[in-house]
Short mmCIF file of C-alpha atoms in Angstrom, two decimals:
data_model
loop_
_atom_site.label_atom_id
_atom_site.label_comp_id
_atom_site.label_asym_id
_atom_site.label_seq_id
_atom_site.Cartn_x
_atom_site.Cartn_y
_atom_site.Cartn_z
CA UNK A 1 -28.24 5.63 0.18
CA UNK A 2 -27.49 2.22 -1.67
CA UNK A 3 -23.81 4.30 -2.74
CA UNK A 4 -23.15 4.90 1.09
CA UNK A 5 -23.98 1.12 2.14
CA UNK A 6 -22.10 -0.28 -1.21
CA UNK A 7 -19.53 2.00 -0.31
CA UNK A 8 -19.40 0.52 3.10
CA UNK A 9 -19.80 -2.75 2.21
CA UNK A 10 -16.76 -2.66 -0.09
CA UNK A 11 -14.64 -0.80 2.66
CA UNK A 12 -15.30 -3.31 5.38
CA UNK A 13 -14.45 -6.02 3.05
CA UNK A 14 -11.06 -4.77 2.03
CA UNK A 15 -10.28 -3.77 5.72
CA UNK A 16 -11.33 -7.16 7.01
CA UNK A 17 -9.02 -8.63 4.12
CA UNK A 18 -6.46 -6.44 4.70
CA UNK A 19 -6.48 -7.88 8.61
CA UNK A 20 -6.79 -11.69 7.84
CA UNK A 21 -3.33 -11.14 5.32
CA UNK A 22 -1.37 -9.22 7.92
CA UNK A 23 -2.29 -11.14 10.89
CA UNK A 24 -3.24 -14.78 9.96
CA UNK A 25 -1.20 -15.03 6.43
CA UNK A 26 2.41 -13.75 5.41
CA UNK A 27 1.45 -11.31 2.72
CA UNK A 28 2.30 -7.94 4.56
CA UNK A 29 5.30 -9.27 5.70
CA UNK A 30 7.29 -10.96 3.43
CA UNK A 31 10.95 -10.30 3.28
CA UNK A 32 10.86 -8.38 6.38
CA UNK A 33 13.79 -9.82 8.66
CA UNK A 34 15.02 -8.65 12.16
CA UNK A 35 18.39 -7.28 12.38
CA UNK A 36 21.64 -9.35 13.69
CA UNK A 37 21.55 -6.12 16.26
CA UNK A 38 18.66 -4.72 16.79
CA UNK A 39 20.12 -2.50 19.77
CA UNK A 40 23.42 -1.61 17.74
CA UNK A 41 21.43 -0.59 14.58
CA UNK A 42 18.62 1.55 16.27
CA UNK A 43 21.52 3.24 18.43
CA UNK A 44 23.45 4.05 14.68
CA UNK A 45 19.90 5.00 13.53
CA UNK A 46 19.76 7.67 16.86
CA UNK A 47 23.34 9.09 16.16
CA UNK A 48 23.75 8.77 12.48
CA UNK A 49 20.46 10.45 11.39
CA UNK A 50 18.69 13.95 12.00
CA UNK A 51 16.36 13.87 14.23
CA UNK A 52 13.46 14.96 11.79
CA UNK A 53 10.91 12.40 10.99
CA UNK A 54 11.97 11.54 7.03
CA UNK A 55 12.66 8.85 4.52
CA UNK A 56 16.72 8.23 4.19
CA UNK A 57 18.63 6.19 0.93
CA UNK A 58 21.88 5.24 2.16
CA UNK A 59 24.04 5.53 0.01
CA UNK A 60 22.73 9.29 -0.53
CA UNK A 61 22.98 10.95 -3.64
CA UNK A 62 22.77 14.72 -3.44
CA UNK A 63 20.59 16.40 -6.14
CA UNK A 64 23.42 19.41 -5.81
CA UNK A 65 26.34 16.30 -7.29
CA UNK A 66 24.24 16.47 -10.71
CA UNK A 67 26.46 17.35 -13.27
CA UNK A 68 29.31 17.16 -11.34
CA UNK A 69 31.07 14.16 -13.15
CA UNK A 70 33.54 13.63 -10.34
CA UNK A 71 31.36 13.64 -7.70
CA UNK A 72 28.24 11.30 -9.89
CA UNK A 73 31.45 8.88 -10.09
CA UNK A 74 32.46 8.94 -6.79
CA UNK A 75 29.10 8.03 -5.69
CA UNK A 76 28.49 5.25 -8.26
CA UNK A 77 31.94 3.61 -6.84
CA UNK A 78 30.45 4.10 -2.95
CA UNK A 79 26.68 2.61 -4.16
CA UNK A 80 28.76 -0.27 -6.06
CA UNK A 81 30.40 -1.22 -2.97
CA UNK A 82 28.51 -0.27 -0.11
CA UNK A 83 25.16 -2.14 1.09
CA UNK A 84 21.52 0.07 0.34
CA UNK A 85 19.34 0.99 2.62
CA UNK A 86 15.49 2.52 2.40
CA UNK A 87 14.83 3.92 5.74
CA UNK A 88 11.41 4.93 7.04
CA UNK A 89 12.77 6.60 10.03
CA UNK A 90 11.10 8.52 13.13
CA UNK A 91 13.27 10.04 15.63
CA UNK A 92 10.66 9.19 18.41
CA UNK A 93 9.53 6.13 19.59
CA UNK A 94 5.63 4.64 19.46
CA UNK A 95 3.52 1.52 20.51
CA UNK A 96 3.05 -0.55 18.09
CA UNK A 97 0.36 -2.42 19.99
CA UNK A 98 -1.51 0.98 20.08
CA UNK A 99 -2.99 0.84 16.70
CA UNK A 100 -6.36 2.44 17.45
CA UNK A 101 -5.31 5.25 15.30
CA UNK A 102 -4.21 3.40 12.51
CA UNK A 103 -6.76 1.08 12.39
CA UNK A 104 -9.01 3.87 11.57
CA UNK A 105 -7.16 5.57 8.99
CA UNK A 106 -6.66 2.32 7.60
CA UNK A 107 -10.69 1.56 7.50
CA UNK A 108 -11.15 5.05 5.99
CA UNK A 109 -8.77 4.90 3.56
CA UNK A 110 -10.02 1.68 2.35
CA UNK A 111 -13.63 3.19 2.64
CA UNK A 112 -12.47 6.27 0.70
CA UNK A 113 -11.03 3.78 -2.12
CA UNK A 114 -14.32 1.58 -2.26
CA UNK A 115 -16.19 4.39 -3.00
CA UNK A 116 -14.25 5.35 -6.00
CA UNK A 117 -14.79 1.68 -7.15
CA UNK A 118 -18.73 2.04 -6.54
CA UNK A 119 -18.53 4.93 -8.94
CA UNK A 120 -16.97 3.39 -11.38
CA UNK A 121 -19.44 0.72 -11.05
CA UNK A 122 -22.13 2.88 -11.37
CA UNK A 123 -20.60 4.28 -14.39
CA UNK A 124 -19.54 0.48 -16.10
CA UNK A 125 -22.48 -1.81 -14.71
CA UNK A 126 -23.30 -3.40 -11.33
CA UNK A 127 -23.50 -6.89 -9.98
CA UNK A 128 -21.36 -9.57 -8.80
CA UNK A 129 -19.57 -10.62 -12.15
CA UNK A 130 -18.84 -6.90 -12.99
CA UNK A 131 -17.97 -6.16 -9.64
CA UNK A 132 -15.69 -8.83 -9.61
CA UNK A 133 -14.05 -7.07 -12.46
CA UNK A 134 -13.95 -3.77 -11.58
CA UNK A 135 -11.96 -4.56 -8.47
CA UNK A 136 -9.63 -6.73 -9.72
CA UNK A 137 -8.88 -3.85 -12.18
CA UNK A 138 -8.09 -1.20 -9.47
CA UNK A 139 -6.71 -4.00 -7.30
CA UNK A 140 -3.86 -4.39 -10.03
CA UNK A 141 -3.64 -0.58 -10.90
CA UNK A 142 -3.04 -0.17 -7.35
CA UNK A 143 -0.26 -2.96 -7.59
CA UNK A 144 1.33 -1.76 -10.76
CA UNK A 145 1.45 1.86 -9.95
CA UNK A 146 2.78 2.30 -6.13
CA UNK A 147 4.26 -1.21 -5.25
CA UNK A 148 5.74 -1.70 -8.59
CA UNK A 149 7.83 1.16 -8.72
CA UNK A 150 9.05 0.80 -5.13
CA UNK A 151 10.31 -2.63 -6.40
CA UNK A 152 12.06 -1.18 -9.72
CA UNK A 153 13.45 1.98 -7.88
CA UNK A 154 14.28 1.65 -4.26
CA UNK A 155 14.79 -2.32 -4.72
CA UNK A 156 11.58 -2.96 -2.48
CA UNK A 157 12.09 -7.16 -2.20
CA UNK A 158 10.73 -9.61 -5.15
CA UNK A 159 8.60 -11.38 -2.58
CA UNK A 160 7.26 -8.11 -0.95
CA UNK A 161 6.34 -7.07 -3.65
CA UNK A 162 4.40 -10.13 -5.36
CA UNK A 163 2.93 -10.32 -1.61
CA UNK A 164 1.26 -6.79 -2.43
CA UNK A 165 -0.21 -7.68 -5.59
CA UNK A 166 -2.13 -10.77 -3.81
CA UNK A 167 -3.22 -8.75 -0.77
CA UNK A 168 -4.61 -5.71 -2.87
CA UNK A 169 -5.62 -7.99 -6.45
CA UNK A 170 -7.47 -10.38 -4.10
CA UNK A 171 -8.83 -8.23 -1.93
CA UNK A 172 -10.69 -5.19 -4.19
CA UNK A 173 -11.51 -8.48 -5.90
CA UNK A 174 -13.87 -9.38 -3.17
CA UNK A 175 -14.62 -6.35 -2.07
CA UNK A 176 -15.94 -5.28 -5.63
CA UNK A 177 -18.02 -8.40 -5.66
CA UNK A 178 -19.46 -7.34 -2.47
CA UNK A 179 -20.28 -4.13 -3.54
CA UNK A 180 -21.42 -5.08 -7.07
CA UNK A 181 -23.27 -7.49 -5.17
CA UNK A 182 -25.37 -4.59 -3.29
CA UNK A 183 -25.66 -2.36 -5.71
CA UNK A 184 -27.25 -5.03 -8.41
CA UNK A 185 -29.41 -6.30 -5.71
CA UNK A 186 -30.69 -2.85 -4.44
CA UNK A 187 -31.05 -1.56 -8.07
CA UNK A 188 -33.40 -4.50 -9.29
CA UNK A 189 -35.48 -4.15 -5.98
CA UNK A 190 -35.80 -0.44 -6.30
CA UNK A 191 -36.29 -0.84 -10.48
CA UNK A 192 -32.86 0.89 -11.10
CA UNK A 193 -31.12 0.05 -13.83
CA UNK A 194 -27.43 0.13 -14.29
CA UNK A 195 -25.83 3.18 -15.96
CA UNK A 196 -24.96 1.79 -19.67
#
């Protein structure tokens, strides 16, 4: 039971963070701009791409060019000269302002990451200091492993990206506290000690 409630505990906390950055501070937003045209480029979107829900690089490099040196130069000369573009595109329109769904599988997903965290608390030592530790730790794998590469490959923005690292560092920071906190708490009351 104390590994459900820690669990919770540490969910809530990054899901509560995770609100306050988007909504009150700048971090899930950074670098994102509207378009000079917002009607013109969502029209180009409609004709110019399938109409399959997908990610789209523009310029596109076909896997079936590899090896083909005339073709692998062509398409450096286009990429040198052209703008880039990393497109998260759906054909059909949606609500933002509808978010029930996505607030959910945002609090589960969060929930579903604080309970690997518990674990590994369990595993490395509870309480608030080690807690503290342990979520900075996954905060910054997080970071360095998804919003890192998205920087270095598909030129994800400087500031989006240091953005990221604050919003997830920061916030398995407290919510490892928080669950370090419960778990240290719950283990001295109950006379559990803390897998060495």
């Amino acid at each position: 039971m104390r590994i459900a409630i820690a669990t919770l505990i540490g969910g809530l906390v990054m899901f509560l963070w995770g609100a306050f950055a988007h909504m009150v501070l700048p971090l899930g937003e950074m670098s994102m701009r509207a378009p000079l045209d917002e009607d013109k480029v969502l029209s180009a979107l409609h004709d110019g791409l399938p109409a399959e829900h997908g990610i789209y690089v523009l310029p596109h490099y076909d896997m079936a060019m590899h090896g083909d040196d005339k073709a692998v130069a062509a398409f450096s000369a286009k990429a040198k000269a052209s703008p880039y573009a990393f497109i998260v595109y759906s054909p059909y329109g949606k609500d933002p302002m509808a978010m029930g769904g996505n607030l959910f599988h945002q609090w589960l997903s969060d929930t579903l990451a604080a309970l690997i965290v518990v674990l590994v608390m369990l595993r490395a030592g509870t309480g608030v200091v080690r807690g503290l530790y342990i979520g900075l730790a996954f905060g910054v794998f997080s970071w360095l492993s998804l919003s890192v590469p998205y920087w270095n490959w598909y030129r994800f923005p400087g500031a989006f990206t240091a953005g990221t690292l604050v919003e997830q560092a920061f916030g398995w920071l407290i919510a490892g506290a928080a669950a370090g906190w419960w778990l240290g708490r719950r283990g001295r009351g109950a006379g559990i000690k803390p897998m060495a």
